[in-house]
Tab-separated table of N, CA and C in Angstrom:
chain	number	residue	atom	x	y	z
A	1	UNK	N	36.205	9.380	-20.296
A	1	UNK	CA	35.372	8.966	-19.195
A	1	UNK	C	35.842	7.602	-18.720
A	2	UNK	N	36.002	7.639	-17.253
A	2	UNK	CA	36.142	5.718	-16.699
A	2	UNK	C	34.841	5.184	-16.552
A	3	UNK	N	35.260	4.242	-16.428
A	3	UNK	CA	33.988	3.116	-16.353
A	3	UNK	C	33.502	3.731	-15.079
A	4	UNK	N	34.013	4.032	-14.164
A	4	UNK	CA	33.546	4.551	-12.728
A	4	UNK	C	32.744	5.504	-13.132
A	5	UNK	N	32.665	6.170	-13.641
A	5	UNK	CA	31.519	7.644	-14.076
A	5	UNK	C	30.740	7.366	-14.833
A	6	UNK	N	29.424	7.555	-13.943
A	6	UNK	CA	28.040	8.020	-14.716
A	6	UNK	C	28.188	9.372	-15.830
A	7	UNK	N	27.482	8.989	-16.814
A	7	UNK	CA	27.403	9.968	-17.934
A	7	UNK	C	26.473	11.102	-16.795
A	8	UNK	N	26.791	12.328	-16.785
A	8	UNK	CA	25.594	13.585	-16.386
A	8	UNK	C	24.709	13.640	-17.483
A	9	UNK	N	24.679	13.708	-18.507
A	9	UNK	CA	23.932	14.145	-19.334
A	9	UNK	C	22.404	14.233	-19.425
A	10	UNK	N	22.312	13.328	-18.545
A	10	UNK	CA	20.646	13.140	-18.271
A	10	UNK	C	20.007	13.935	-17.548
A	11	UNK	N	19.188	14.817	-17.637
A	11	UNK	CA	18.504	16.177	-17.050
A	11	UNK	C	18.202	15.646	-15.463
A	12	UNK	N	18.272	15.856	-14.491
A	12	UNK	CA	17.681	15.396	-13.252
A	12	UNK	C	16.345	15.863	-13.379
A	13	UNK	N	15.188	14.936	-12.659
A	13	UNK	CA	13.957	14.942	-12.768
A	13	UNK	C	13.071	14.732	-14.015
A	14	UNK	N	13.809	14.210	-15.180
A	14	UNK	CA	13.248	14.481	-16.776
A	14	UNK	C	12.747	12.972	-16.517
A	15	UNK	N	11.723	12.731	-17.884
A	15	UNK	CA	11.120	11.470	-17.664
A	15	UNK	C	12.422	10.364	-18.465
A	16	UNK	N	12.067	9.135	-18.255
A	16	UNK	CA	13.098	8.175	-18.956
A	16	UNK	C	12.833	8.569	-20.405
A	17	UNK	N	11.828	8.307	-20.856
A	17	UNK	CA	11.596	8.681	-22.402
A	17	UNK	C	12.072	9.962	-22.994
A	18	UNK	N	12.325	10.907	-21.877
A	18	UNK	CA	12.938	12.182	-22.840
A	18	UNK	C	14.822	11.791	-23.012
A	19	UNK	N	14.900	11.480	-21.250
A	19	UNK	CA	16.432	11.014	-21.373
A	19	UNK	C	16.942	9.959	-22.620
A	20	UNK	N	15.851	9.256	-22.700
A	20	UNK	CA	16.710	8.148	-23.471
A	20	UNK	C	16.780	9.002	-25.202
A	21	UNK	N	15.858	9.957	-25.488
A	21	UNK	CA	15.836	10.043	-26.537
A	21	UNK	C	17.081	11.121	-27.045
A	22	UNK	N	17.245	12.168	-25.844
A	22	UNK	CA	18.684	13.187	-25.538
A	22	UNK	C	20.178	11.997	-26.101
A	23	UNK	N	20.036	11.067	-24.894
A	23	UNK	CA	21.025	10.234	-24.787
A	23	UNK	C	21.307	9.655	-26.651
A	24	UNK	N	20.571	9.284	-27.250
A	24	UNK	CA	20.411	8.082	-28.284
A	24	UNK	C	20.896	9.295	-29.214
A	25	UNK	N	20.904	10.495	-29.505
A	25	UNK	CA	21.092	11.717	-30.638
A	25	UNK	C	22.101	12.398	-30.094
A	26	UNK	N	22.612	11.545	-28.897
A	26	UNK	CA	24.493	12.843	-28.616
A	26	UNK	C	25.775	12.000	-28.963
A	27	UNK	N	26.421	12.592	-29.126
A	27	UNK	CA	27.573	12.004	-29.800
A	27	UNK	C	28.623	11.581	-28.592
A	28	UNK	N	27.980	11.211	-27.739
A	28	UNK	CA	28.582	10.052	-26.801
A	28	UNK	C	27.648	8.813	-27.138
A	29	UNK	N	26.726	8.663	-27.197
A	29	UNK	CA	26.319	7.609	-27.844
A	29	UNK	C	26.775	6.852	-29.147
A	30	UNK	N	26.738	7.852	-30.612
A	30	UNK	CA	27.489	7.510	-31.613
A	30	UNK	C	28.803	6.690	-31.807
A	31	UNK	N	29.699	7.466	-30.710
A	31	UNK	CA	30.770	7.112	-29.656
A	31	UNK	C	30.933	5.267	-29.517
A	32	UNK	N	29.730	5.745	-28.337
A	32	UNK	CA	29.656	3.898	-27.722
A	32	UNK	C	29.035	3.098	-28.597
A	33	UNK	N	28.374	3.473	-29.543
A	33	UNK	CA	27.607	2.445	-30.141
A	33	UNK	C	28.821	2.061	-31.511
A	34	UNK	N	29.674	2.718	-31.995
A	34	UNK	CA	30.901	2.600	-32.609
A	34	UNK	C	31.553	1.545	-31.649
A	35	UNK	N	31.979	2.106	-30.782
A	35	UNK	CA	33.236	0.963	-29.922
A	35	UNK	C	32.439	-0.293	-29.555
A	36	UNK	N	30.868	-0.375	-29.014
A	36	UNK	CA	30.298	-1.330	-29.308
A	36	UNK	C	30.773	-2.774	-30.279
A	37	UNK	N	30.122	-1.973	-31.849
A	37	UNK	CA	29.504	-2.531	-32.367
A	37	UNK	C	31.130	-3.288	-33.114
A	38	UNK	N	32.493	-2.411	-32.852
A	38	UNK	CA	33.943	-2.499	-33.294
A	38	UNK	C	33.999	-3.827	-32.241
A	39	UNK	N	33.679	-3.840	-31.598
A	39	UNK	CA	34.487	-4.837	-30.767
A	39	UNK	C	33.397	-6.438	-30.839
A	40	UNK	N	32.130	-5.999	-31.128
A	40	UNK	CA	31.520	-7.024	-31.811
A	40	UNK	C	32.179	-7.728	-32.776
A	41	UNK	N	32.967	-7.090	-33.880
A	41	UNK	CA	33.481	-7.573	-34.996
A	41	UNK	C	34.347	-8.447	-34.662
A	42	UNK	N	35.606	-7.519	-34.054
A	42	UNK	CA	37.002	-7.897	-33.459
A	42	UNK	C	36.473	-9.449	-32.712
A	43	UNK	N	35.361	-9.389	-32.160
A	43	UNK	CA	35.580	-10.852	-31.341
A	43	UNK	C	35.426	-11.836	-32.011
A	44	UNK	N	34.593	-11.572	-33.001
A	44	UNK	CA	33.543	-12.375	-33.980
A	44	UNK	C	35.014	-13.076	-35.114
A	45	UNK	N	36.020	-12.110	-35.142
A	45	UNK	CA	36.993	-12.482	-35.927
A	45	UNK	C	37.454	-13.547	-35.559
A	46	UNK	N	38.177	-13.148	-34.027
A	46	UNK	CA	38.968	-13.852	-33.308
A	46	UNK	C	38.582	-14.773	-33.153
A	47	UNK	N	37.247	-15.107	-32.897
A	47	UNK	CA	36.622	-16.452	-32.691
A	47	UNK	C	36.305	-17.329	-33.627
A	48	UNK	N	36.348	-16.777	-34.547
A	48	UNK	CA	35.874	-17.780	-35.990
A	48	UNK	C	37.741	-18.068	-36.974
A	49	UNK	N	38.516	-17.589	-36.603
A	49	UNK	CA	39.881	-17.285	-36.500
A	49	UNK	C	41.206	-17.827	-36.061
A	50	UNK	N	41.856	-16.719	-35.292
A	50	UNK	CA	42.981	-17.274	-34.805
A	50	UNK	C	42.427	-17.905	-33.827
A	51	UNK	N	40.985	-17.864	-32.971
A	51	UNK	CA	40.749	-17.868	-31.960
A	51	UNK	C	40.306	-19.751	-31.818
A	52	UNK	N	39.899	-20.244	-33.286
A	52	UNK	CA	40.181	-21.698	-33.231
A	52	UNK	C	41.294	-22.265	-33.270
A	53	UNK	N	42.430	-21.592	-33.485
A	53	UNK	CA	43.950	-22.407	-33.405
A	53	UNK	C	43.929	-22.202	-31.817
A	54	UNK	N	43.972	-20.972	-31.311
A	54	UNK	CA	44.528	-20.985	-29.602
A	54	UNK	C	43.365	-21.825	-29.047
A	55	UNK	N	41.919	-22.590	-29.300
A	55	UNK	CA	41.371	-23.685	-28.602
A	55	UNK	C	42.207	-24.984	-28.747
A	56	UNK	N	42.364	-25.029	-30.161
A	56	UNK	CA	43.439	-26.081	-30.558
A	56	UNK	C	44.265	-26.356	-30.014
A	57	UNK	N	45.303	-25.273	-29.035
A	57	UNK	CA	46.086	-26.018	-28.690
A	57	UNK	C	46.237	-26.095	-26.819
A	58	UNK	N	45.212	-26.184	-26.604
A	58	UNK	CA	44.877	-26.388	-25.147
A	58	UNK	C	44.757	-27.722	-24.974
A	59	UNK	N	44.657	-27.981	-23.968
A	59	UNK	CA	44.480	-29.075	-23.495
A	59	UNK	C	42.663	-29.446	-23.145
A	60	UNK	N	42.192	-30.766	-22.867
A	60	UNK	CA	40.829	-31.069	-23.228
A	60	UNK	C	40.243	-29.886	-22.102
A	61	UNK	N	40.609	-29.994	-20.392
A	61	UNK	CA	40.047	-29.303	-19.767
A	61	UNK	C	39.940	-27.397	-19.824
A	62	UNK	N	40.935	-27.290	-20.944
A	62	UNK	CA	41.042	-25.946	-21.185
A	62	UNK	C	40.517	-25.590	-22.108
A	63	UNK	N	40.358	-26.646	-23.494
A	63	UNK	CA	39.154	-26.381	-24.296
A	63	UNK	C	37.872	-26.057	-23.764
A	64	UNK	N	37.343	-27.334	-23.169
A	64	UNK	CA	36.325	-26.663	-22.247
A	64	UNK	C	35.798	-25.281	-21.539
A	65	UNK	N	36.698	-25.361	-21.108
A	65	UNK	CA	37.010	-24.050	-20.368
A	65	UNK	C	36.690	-22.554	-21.648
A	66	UNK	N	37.820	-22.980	-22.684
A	66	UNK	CA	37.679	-21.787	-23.763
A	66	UNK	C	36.340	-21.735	-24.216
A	67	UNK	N	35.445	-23.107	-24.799
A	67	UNK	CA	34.268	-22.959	-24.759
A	67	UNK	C	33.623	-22.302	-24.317
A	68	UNK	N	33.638	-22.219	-22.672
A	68	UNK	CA	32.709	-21.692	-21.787
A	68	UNK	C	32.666	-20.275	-21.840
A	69	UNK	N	33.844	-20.063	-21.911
A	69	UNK	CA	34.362	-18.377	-21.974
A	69	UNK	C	33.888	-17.666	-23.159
A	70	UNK	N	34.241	-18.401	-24.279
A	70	UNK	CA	33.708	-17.796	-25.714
A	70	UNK	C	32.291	-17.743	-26.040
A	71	UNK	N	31.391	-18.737	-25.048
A	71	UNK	CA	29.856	-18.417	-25.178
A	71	UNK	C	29.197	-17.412	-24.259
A	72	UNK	N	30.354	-17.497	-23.063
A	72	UNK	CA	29.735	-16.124	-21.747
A	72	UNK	C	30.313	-15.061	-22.893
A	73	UNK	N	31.156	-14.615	-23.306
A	73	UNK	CA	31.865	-13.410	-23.970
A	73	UNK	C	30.807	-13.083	-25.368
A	74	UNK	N	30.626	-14.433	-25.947
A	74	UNK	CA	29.773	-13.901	-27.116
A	74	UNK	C	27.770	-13.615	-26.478
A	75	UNK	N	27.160	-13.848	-25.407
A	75	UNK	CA	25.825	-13.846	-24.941
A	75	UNK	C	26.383	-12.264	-24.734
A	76	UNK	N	27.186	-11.819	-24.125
A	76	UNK	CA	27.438	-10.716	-23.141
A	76	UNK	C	27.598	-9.699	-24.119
A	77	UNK	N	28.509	-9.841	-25.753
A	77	UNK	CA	28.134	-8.703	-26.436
A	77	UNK	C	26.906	-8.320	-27.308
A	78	UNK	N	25.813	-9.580	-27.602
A	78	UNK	CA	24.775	-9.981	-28.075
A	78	UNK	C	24.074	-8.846	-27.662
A	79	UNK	N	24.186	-9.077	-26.093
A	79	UNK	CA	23.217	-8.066	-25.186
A	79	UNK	C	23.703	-6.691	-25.102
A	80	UNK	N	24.552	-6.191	-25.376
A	80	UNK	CA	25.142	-5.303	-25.792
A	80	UNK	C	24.482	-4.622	-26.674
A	81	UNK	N	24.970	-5.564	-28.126
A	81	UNK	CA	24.787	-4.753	-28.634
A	81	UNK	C	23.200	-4.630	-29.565
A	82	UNK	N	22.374	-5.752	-28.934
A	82	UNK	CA	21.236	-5.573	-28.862
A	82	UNK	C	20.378	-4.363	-28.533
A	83	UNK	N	21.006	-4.192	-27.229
A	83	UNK	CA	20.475	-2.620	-26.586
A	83	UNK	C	21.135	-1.291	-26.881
A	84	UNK	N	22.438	-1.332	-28.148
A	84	UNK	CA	22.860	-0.601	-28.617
A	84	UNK	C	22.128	-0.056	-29.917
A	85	UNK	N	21.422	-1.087	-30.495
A	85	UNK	CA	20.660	-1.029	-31.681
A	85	UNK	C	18.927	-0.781	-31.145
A	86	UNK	N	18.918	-0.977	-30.064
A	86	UNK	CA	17.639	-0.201	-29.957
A	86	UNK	C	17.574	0.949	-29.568
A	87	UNK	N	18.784	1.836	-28.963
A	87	UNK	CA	18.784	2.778	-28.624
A	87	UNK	C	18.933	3.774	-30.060
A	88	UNK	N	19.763	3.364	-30.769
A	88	UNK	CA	19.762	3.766	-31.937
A	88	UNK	C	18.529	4.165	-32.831
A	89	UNK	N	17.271	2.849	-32.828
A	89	UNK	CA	16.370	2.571	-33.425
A	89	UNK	C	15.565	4.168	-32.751
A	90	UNK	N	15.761	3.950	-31.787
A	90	UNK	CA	15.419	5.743	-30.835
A	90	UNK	C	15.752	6.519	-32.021
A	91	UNK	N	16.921	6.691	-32.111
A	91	UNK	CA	17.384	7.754	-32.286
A	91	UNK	C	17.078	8.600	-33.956
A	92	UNK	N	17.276	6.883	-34.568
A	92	UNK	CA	16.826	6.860	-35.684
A	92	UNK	C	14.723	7.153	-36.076
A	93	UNK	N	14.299	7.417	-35.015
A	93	UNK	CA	12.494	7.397	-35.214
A	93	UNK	C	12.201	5.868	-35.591
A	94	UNK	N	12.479	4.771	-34.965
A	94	UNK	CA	12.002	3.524	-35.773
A	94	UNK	C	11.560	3.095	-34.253
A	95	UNK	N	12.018	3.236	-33.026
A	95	UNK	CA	11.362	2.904	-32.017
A	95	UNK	C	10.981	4.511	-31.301
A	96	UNK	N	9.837	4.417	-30.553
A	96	UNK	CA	9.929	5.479	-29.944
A	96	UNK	C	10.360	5.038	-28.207
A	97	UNK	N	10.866	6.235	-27.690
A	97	UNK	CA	11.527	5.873	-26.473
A	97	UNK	C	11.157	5.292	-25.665
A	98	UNK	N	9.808	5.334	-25.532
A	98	UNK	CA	8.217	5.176	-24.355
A	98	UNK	C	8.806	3.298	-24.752
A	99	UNK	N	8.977	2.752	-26.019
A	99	UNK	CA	8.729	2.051	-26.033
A	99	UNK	C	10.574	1.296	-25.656
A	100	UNK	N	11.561	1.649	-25.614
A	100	UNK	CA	12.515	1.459	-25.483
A	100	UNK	C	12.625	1.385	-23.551
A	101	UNK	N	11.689	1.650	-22.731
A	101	UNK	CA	11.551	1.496	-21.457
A	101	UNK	C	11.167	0.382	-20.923
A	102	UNK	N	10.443	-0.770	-21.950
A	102	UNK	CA	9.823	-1.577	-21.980
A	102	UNK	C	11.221	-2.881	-21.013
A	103	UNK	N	11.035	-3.412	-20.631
A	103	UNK	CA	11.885	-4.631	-19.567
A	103	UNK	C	12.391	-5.394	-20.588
A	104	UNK	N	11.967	-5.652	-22.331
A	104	UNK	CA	12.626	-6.546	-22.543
A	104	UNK	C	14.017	-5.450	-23.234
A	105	UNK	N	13.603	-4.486	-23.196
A	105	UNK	CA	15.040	-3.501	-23.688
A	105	UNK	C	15.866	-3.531	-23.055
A	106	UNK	N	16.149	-3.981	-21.618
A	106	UNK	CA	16.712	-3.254	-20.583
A	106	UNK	C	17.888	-4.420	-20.524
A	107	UNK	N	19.339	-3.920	-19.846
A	107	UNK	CA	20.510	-4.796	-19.663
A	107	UNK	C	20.168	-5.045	-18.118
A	108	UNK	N	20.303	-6.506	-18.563
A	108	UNK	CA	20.080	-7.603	-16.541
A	108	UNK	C	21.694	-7.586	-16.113
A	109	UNK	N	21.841	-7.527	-14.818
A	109	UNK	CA	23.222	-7.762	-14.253
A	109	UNK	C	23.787	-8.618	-15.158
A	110	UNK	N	25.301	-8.411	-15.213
A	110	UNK	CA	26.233	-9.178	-15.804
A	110	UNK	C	26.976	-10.193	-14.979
A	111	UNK	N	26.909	-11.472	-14.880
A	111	UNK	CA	26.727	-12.212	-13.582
A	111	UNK	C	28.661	-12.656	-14.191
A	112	UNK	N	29.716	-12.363	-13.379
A	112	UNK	CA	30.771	-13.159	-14.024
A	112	UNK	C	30.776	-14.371	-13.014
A	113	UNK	N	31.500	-14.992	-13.685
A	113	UNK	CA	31.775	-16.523	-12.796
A	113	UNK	C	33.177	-17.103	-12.210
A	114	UNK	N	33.136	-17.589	-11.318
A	114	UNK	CA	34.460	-17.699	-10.801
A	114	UNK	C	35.887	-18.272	-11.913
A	115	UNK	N	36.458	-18.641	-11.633
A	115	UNK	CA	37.652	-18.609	-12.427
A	115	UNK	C	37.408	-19.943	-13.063
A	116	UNK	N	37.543	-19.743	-14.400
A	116	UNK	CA	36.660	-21.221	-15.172
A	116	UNK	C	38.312	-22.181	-15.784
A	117	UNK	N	39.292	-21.573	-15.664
A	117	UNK	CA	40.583	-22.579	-16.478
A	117	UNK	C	40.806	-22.972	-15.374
A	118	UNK	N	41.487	-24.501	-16.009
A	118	UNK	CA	41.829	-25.119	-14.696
A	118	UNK	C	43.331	-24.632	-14.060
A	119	UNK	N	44.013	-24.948	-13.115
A	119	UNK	CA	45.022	-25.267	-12.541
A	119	UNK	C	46.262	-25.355	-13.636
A	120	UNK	N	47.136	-24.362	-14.242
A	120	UNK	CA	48.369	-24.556	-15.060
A	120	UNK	C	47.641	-24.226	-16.598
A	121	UNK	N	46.543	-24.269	-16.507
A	121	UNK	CA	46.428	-23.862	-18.098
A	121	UNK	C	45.850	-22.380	-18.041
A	122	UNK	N	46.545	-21.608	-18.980
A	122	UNK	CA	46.464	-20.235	-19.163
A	122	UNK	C	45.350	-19.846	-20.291
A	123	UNK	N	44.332	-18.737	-19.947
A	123	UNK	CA	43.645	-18.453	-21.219
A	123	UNK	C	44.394	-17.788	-22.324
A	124	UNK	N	44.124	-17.869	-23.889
A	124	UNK	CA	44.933	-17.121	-24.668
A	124	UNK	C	44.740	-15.690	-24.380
A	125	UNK	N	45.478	-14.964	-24.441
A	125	UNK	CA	45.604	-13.597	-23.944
A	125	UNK	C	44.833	-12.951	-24.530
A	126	UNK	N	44.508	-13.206	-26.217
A	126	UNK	CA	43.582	-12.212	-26.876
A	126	UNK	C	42.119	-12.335	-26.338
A	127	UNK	N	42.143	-13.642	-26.147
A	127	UNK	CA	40.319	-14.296	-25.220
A	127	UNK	C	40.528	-13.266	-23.779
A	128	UNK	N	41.558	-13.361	-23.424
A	128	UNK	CA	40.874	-12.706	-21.999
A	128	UNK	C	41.007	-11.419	-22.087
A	129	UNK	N	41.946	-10.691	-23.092
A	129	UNK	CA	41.431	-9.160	-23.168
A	129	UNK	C	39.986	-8.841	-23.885
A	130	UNK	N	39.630	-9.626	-24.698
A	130	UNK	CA	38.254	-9.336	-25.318
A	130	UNK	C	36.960	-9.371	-24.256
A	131	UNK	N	37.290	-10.788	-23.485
A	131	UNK	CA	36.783	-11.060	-22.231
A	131	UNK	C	36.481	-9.741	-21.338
A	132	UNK	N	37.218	-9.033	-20.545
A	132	UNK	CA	37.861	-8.210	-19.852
A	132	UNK	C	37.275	-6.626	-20.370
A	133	UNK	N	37.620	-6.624	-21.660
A	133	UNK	CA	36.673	-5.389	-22.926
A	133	UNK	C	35.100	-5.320	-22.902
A	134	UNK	N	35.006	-6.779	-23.134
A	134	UNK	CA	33.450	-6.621	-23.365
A	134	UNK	C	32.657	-6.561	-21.957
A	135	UNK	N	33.196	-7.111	-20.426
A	135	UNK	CA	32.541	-6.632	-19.495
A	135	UNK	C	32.770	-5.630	-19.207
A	136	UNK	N	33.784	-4.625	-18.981
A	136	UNK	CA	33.841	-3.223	-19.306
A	136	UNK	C	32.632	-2.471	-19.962
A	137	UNK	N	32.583	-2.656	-21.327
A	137	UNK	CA	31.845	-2.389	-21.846
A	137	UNK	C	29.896	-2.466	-21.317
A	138	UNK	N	30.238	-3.703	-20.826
A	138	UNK	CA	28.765	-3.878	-20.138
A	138	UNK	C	28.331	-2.999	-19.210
A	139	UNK	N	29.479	-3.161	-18.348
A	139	UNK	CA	29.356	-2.207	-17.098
A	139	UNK	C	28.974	-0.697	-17.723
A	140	UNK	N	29.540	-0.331	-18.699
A	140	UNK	CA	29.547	1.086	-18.368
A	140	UNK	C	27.507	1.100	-19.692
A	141	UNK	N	27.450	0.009	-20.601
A	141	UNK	CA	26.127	0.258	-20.617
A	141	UNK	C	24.886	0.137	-20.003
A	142	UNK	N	25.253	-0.729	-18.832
A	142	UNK	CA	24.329	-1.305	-17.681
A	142	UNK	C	24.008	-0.051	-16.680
A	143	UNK	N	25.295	1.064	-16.693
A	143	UNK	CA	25.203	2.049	-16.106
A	143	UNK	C	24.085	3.062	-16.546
A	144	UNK	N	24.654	3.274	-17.697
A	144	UNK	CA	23.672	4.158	-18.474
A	144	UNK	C	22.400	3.719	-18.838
A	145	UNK	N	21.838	2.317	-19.043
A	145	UNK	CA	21.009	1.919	-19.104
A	145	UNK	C	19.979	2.243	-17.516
A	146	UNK	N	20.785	1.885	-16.735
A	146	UNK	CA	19.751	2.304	-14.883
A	146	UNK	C	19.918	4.117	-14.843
A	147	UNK	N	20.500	4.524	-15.616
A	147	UNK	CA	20.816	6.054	-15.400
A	147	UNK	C	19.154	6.160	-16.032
A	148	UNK	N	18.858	5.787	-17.442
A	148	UNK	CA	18.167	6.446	-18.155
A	148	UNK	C	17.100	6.192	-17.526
A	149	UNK	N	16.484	4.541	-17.445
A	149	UNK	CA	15.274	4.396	-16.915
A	149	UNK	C	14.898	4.236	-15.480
A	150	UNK	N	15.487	4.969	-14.799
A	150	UNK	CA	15.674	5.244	-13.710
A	150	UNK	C	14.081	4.778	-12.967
A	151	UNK	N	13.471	5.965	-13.513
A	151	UNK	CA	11.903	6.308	-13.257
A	151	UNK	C	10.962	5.139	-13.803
A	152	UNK	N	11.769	4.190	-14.952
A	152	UNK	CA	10.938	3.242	-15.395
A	152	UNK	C	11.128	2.172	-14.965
A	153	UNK	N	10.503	0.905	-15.567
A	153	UNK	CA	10.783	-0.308	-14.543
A	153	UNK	C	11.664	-0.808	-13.788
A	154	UNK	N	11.158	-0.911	-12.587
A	154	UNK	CA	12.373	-1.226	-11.496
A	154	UNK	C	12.926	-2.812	-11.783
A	155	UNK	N	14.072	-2.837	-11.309
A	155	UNK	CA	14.602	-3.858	-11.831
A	155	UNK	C	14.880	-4.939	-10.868
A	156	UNK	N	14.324	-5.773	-11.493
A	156	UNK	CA	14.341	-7.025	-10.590
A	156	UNK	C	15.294	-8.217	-11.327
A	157	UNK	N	15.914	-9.059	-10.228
A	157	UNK	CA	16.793	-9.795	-10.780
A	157	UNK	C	15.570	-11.102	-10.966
A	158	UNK	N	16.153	-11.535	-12.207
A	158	UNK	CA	15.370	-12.421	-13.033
A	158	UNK	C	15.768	-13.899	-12.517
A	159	UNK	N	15.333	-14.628	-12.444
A	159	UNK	CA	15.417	-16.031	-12.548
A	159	UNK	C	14.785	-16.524	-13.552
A	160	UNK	N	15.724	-16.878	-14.604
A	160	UNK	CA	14.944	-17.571	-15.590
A	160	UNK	C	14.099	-18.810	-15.524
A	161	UNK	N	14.562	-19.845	-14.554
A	161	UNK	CA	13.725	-20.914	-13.871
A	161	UNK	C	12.352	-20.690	-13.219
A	162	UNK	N	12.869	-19.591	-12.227
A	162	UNK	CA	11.428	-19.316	-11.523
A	162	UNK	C	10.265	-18.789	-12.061
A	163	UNK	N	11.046	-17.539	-13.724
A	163	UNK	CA	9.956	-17.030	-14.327
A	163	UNK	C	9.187	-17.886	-15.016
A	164	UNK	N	10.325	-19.267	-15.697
A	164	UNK	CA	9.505	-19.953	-16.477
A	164	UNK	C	8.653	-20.654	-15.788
A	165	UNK	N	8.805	-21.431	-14.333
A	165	UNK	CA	8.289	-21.937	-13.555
A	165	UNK	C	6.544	-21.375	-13.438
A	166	UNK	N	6.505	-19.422	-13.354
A	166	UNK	CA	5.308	-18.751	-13.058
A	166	UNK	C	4.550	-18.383	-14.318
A	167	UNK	N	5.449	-18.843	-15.512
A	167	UNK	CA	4.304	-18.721	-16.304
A	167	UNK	C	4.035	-20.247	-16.733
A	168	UNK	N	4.086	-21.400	-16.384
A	168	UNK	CA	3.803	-22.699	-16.541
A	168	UNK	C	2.649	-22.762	-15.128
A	169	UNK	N	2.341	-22.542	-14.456
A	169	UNK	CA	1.778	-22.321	-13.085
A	169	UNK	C	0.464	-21.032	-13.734
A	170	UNK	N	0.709	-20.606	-14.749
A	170	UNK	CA	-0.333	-19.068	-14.702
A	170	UNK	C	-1.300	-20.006	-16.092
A	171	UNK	N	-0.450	-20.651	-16.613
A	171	UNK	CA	-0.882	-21.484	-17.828
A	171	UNK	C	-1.930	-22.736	-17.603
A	172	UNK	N	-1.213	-23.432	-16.819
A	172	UNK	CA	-2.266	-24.225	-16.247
A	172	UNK	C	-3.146	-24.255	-15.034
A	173	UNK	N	-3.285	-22.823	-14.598
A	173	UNK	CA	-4.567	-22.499	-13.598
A	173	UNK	C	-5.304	-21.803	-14.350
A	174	UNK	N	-4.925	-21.192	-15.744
A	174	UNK	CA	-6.289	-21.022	-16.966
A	174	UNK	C	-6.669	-22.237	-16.982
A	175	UNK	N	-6.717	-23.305	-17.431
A	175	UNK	CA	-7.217	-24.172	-18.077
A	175	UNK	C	-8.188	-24.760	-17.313
């Protein structure tokens, strides 16, 4: 399958809770939640790894830079594979699906950012294929994630400022 293709597997007209629970017990899931949870490792290596010699030998603005990259790359499989393990938890009877519909289950756009190295300095190649892997990866669970709960909460792009903003505003007009 490419990243371009929606999984079919999901019954047209079925509720999210049946889809997600089909989805979480087929062995395309098993699948993704394997290559997932593999490439969790692989980064986790690289980064605790070879992946501190290739910061090492950058230069200050490219350290930086690697910084930036290695905390967008590590938030981005977090969420991953966060929602890989709850789908599982489905699958396994430890969550039920109804409750796997819930907004804090759900994958938010994957926001990338413009080109973060500076001018002449190159990222290490293994950072930007992992980079490159793990939004892949997003994409195609972000897919399946709006496939399943289609019917369930609509999705709104979040502002974390503004939300915190409306519940500081909901907090002190109780009082």
């Amino acid at each position: 399958m490419t990243d371009s293709q929606t999984p079919t597997l999901f019954p047209a007209g079925s509720a999210p809770a049946a889809r997600a629970m089909d989805f979480c017990k087929s062995e395309m899931f098993g699948k993704l939640f394997r290559e997932g949870m593999d490439l969790v490792e692989e980064t986790a290596s690289y980064l605790d790894g070879a992946g501190r010699d290739d910061a090492k030998s950058l230069n200050r603005a490219g350290a930086l830079s690697y910084a930036t990259e290695s905390m967008k790359l590590t938030t981005r499989l977090m969420q991953a594979a966060s929602w890989l393990l709850a789908q599982r938890a489905v699958a396994e009877g430890e969550m039920t699906a109804e409750d796997a519909t819930d907004g804090k289950y759900r994958l938010g756009s994957d926001r990338p950012t413009e080109q973060l190295w500076p001018e002449g300095e190159t990222p290490p190649a293994i950072l930007t294929n992992l980079v490159e892997r793990s939004r892949s990866l997003y994409a195609r669970l972000k897919r399946i994630d709006d496939n399943l709960y289609a019917d369930g909460m609509p999705e709104i792009e979040s502002n974390p400022v503004a939300d915190h903003m409306e519940r500081l505003r909901g907090a002190f007009s109780q009082a």
